[in-house]
Coordinates of N, CA and C and ligand atoms in Angstrom, one line a residue:
X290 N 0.8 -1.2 0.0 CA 0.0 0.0 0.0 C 0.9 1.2 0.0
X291 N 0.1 2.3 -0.5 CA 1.2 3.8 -0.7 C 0.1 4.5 0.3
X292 N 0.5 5.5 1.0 CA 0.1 7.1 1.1 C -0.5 7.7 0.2
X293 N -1.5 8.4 0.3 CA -2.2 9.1 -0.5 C -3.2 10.2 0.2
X294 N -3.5 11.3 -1.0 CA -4.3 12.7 0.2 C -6.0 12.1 -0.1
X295 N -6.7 13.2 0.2 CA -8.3 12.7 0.6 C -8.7 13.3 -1.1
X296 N -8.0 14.0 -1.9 CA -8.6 13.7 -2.8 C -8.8 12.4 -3.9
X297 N -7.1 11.8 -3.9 CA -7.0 11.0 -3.8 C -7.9 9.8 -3.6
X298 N -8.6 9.8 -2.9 CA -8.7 9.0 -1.5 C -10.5 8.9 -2.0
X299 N -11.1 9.9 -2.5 CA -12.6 10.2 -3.1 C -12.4 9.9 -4.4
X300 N -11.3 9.7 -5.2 CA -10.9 8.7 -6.3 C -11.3 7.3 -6.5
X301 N -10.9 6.8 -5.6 CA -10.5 5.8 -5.3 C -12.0 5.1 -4.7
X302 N -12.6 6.1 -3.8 CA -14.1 5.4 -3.3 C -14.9 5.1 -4.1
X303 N -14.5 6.0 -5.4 CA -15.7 5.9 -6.6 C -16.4 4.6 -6.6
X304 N -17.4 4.8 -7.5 CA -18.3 5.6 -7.4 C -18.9 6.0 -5.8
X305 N -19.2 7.4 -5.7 CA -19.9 7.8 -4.6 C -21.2 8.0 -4.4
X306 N -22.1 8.2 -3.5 CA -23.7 8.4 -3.5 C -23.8 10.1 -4.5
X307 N -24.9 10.4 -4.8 CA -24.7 11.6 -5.6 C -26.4 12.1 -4.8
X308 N -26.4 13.1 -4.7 CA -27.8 13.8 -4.3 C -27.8 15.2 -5.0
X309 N -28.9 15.6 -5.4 CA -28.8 17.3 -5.9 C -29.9 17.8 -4.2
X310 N -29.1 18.5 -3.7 CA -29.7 19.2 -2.6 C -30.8 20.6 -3.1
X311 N -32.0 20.4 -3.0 CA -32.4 21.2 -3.7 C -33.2 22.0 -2.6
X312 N -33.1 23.4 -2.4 CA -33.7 24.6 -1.5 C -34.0 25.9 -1.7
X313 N -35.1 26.4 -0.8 CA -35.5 27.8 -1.1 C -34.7 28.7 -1.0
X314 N -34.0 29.6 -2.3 CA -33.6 30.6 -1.9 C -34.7 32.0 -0.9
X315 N -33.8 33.2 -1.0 CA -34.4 34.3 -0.2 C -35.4 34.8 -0.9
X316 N -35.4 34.7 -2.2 CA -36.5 35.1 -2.8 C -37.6 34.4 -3.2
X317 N -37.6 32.9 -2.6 CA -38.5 31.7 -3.0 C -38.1 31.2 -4.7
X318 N -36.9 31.6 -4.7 CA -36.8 30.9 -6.4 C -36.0 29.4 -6.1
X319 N -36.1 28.4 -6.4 CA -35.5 27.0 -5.6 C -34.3 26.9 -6.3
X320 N -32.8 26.2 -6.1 CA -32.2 26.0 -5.8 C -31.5 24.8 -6.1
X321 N -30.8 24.5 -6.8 CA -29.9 22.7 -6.9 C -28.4 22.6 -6.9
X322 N -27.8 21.9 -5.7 CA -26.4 21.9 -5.9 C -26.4 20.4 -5.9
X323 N -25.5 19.7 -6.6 CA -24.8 18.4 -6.2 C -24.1 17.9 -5.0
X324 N -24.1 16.9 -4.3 CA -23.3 17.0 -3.2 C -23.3 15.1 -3.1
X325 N -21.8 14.5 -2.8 CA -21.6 13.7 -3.1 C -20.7 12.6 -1.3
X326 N -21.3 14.2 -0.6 CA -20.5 13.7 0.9 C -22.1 13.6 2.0
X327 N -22.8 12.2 1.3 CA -23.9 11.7 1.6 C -23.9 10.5 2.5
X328 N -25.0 10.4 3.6 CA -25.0 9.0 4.3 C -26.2 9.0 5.1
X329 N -26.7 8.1 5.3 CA -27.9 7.7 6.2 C -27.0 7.7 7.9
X330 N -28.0 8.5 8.6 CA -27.2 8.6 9.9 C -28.1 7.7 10.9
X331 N -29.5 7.4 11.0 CA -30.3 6.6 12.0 C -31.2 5.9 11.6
X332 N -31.8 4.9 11.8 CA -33.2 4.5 11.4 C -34.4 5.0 12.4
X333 N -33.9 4.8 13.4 CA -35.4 5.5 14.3 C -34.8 7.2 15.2
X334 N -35.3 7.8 15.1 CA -35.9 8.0 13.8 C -35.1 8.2 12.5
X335 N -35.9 8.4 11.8 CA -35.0 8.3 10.1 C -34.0 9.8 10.1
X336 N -32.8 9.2 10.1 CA -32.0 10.5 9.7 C -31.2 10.4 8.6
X337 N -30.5 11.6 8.1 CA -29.3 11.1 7.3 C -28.2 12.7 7.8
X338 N -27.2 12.5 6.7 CA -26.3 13.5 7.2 C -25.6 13.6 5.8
X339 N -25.1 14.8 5.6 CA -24.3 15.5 4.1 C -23.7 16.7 4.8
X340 N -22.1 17.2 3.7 CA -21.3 18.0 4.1 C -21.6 18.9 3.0
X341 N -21.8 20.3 3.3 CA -21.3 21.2 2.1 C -20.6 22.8 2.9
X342 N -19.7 23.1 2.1 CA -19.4 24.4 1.9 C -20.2 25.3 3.0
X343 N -19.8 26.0 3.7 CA -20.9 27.0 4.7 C -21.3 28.2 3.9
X344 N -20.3 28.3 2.9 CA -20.5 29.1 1.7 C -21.2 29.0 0.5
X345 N -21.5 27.9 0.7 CA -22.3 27.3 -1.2 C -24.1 28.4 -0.5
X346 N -24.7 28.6 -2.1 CA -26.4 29.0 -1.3 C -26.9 28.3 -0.5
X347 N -26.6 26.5 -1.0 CA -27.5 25.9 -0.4 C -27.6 25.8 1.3
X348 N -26.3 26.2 1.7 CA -25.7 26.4 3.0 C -26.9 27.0 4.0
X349 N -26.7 28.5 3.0 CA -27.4 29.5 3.7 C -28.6 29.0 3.5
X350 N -29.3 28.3 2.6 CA -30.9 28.9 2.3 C -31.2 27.4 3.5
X351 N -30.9 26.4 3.7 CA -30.6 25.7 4.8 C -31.1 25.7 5.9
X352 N -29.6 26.6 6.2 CA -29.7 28.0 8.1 C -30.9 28.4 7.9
X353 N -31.1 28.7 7.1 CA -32.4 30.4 7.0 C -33.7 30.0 7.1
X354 N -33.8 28.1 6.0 CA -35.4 27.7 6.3 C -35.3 26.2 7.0
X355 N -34.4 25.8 7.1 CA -34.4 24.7 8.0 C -34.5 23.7 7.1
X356 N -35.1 23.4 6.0 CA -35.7 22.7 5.1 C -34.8 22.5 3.6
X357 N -34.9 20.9 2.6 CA -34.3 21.1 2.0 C -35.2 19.4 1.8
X358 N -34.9 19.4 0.0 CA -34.9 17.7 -0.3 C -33.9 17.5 -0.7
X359 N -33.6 16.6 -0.4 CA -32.5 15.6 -1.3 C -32.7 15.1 -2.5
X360 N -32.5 14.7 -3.2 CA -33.2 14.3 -4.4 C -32.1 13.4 -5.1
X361 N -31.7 12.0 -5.6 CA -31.1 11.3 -6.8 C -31.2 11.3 -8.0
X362 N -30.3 12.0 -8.5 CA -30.8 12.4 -10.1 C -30.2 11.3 -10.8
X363 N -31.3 10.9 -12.0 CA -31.1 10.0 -12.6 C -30.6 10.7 -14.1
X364 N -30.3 9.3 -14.9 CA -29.3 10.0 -15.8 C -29.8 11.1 -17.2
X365 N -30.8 11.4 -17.4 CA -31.0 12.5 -18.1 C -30.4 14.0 -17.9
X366 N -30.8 13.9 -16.1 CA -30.0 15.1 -15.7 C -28.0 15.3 -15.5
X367 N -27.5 14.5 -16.1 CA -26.4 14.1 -16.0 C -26.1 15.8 -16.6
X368 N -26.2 16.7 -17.3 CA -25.3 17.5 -17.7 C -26.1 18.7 -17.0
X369 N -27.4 18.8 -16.3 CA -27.6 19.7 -15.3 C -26.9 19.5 -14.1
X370 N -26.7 18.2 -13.6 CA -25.9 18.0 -12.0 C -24.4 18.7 -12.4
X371 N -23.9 18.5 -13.5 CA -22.6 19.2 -13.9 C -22.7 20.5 -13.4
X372 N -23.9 21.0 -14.2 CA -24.0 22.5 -14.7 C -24.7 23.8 -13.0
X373 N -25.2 23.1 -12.5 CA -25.3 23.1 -11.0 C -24.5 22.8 -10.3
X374 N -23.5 21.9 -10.4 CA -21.9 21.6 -9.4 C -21.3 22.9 -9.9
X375 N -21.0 23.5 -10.9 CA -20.1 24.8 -10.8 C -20.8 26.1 -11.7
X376 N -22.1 26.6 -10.5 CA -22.1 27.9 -10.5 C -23.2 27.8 -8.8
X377 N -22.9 29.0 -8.5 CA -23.6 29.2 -7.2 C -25.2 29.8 -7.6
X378 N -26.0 29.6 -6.5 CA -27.1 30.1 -6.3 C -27.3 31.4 -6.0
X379 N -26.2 31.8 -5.1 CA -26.1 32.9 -4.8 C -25.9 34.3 -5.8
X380 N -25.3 33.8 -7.3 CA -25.1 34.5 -8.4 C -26.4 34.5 -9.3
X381 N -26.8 33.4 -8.8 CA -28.1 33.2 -10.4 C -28.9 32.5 -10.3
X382 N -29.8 32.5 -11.3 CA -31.2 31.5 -10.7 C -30.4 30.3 -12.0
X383 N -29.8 28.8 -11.1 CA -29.7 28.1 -12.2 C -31.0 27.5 -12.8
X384 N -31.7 27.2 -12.0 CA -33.0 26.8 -13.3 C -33.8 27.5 -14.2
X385 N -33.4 28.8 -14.0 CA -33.7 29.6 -15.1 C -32.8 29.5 -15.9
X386 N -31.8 29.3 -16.0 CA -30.8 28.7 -16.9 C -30.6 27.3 -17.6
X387 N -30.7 26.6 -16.7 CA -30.7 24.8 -16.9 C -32.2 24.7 -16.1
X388 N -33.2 25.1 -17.1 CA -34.4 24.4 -16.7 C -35.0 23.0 -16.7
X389 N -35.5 22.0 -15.7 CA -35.6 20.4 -15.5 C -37.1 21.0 -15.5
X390 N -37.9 19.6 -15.9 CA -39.1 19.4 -15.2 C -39.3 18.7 -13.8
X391 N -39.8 19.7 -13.2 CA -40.0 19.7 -11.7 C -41.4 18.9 -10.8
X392 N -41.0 18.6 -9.6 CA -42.3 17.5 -9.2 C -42.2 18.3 -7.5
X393 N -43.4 17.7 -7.1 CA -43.3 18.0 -5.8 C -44.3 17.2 -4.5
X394 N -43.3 17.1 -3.2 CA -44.0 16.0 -2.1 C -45.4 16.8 -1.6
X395 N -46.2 16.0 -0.9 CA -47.2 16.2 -0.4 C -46.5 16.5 1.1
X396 N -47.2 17.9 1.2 CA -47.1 18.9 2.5 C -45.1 19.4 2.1
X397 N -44.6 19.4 0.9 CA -43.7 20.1 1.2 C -42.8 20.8 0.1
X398 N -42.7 22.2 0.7 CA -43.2 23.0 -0.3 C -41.4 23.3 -1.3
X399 N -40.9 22.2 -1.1 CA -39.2 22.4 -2.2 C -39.6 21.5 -3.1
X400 N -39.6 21.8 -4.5 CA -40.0 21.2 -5.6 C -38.3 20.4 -6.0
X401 N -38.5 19.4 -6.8 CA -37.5 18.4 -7.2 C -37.1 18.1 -8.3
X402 N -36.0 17.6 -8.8 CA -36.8 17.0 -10.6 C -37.5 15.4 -10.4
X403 N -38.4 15.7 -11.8 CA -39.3 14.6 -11.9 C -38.0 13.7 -12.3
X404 N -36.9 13.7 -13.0 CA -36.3 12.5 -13.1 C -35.2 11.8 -11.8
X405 N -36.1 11.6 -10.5 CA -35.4 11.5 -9.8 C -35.8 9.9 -9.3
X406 N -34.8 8.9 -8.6 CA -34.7 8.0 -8.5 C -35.2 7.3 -6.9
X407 N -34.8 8.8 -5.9 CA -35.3 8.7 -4.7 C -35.0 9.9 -4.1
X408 N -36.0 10.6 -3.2 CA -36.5 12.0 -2.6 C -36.3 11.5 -1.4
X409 N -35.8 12.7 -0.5 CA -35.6 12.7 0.8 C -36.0 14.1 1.5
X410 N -37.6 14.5 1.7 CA -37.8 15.9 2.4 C -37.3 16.0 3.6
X411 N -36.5 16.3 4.4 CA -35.6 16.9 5.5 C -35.8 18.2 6.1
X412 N -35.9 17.9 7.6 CA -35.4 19.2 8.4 C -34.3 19.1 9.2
X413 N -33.5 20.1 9.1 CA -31.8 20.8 9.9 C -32.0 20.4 11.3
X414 N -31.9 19.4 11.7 CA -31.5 19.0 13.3 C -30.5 20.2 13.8
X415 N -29.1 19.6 13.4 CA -28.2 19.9 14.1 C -27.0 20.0 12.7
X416 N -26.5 21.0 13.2 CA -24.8 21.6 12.0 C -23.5 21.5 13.0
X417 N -22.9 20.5 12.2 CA -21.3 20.4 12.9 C -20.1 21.0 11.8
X418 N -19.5 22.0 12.7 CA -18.6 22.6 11.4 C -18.0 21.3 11.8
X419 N -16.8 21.5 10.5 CA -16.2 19.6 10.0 C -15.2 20.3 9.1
X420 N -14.3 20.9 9.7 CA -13.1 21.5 9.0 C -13.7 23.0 8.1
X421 N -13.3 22.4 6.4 CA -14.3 23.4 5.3 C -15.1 23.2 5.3
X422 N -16.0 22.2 5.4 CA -17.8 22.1 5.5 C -18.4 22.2 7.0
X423 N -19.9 22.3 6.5 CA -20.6 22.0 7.2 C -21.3 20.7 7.7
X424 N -21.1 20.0 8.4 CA -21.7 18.7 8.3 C -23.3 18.9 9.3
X425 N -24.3 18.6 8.1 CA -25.6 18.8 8.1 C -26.5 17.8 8.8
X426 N -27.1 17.8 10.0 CA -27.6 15.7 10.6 C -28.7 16.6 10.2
X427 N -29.5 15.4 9.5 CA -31.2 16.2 9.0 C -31.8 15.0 9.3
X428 N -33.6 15.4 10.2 CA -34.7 14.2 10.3 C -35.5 14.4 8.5
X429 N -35.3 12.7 8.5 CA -36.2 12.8 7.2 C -37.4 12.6 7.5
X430 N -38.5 13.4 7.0 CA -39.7 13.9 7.2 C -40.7 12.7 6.3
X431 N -39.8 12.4 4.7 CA -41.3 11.6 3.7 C -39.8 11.1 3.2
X432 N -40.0 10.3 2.4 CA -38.7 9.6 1.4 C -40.2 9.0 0.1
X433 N -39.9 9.5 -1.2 CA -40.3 8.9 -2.4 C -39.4 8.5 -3.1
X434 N -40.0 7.4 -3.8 CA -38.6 6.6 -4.8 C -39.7 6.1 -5.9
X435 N -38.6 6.5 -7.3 CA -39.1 5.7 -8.4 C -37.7 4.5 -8.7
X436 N -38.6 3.2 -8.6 CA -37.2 2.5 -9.2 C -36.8 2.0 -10.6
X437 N -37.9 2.7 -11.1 CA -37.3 2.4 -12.7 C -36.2 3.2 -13.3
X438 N -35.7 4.3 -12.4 CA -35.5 5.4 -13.1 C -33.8 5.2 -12.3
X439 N -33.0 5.1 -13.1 CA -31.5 4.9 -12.7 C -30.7 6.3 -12.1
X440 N -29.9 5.9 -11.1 CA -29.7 6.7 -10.2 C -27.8 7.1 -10.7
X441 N -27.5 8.6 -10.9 CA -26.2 8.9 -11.5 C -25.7 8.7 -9.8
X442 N -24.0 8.2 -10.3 CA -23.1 8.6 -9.0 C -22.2 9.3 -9.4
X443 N -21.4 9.7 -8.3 CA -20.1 10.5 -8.5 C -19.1 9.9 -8.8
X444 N -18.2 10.3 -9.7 CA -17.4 9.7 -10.1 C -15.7 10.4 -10.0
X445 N -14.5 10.1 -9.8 CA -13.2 11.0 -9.7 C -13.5 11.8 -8.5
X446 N -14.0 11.6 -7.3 CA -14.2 13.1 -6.6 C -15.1 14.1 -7.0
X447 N -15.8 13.4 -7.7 CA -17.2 14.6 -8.3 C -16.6 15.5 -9.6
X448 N -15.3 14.9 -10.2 CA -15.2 15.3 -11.9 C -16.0 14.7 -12.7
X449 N -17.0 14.0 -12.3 CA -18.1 13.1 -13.6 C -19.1 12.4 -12.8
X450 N -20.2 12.7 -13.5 CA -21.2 12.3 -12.9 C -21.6 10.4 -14.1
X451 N -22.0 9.5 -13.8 CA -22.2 8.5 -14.6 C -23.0 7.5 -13.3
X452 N -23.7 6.4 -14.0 CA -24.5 5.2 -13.5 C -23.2 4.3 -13.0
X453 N -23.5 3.4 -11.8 CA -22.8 2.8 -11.2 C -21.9 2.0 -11.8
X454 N -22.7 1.4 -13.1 CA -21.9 0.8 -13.4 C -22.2 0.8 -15.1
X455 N -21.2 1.6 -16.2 CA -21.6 1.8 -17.6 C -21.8 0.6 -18.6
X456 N -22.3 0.9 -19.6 CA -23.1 0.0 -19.8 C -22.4 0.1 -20.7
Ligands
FMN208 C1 -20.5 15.5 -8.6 C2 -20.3 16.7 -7.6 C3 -20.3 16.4 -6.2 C4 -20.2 17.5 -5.3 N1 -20.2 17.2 -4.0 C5 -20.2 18.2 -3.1 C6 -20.2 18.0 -1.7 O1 -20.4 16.8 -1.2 N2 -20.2 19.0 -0.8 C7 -20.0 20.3 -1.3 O2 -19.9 21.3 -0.5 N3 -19.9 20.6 -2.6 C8 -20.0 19.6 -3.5 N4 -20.0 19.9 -4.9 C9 -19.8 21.3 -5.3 C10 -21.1 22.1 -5.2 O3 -22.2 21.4 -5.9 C11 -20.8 23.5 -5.8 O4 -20.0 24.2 -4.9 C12 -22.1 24.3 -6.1 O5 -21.7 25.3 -6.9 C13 -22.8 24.8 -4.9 O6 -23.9 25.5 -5.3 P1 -24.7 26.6 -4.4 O7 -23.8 27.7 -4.1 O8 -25.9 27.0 -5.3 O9 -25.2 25.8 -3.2 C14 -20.1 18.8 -5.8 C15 -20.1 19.1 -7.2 C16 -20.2 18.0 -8.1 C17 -20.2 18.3 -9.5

């Protein structure tokens, strides 16, 4: 075995879980980042846990409403999850730019894309800063799942998004 750093190291785990974190900004326009530092934290009750940026929008809009879905983007959206990994929310409305057809849970009011594989509506327990991120513990509220619909992962440390395993 050799030494190696942590990016390295998210190389190497590939493929990773992939979620587009999707939330209300300040002005109610919603919101989609990718985030690939995902995990189920409890079963009773149902939790999970993800790291991002305390900087990215999704950070803030978060803090500000407590509220967020998770969402698994399946592979149609393969060049929106790109196109939302590098630009902020804070600069622009990306679905006014990369516009998806959108779906939404009963009683909760962050809309999703319809090509998604499995939904996770979430509220902000508790925030652990975690170095550069924020590590986010959220109770999951509803979970919906389509399983026809194939789920993208992360690939290189989140330089490529692709299906677990290519076909
Ligand atoms: C495949 C992929 C995985 C990513 N995973 C994470 C992650 O786990 N945590 C994080 O903070 N940023 C992650 N990013 C980067 C954010 O999506 C990026 O900083 C985004 O611009 C944040 O958008 P926002 O400012 O609108 O929230 C990832 C990007 C890609 C393309």
């Amino acid at each position: 075995m050799k030494e190696i750093n942590i990016g390295q190291a998210t190389a190497i785990t590939s493929p990773d879980p992939l979620m587009l974190v999707c939330t209300k900004k300040e002005d109610g326009a919603l919101n989609m980042a990718p985030v690939s530092f995902f995990m189920y934290a409890s079963f009773t009750p149902p939790m999970l846990a993800f790291a991002m940026l305390p900087t990215a929008n999704s950070s803030v809009n978060l803090l500000r409403t407590g509220k967020a879905v998770l969402a698994a983007p399946s592979v149609s959206l393969r060049d929106a999850v790109m196109a939302y990994g590098s630009s902020s929310g804070s600069d622009k409305n990306k679905l006014e730019e990369h516009p998806v057809a959108l779906q939404t849970m009963e009683g909760v009011d962050v809309s999703f894309p319809v090509d998604t594989r499995i939904a996770f509506a979430v509220t902000l327990e508790q925030t652990v800063q975690a170095g550069d991120h924020n590590l986010y513990l959220c109770r999951i509220d509803n979970i919906s799942a389509d399983e026809s619909r194939e789920a993208l992962f992360a690939w290189e440390g989140g330089a490529k998004v692709a299906p677990a395993q290519e076909k």
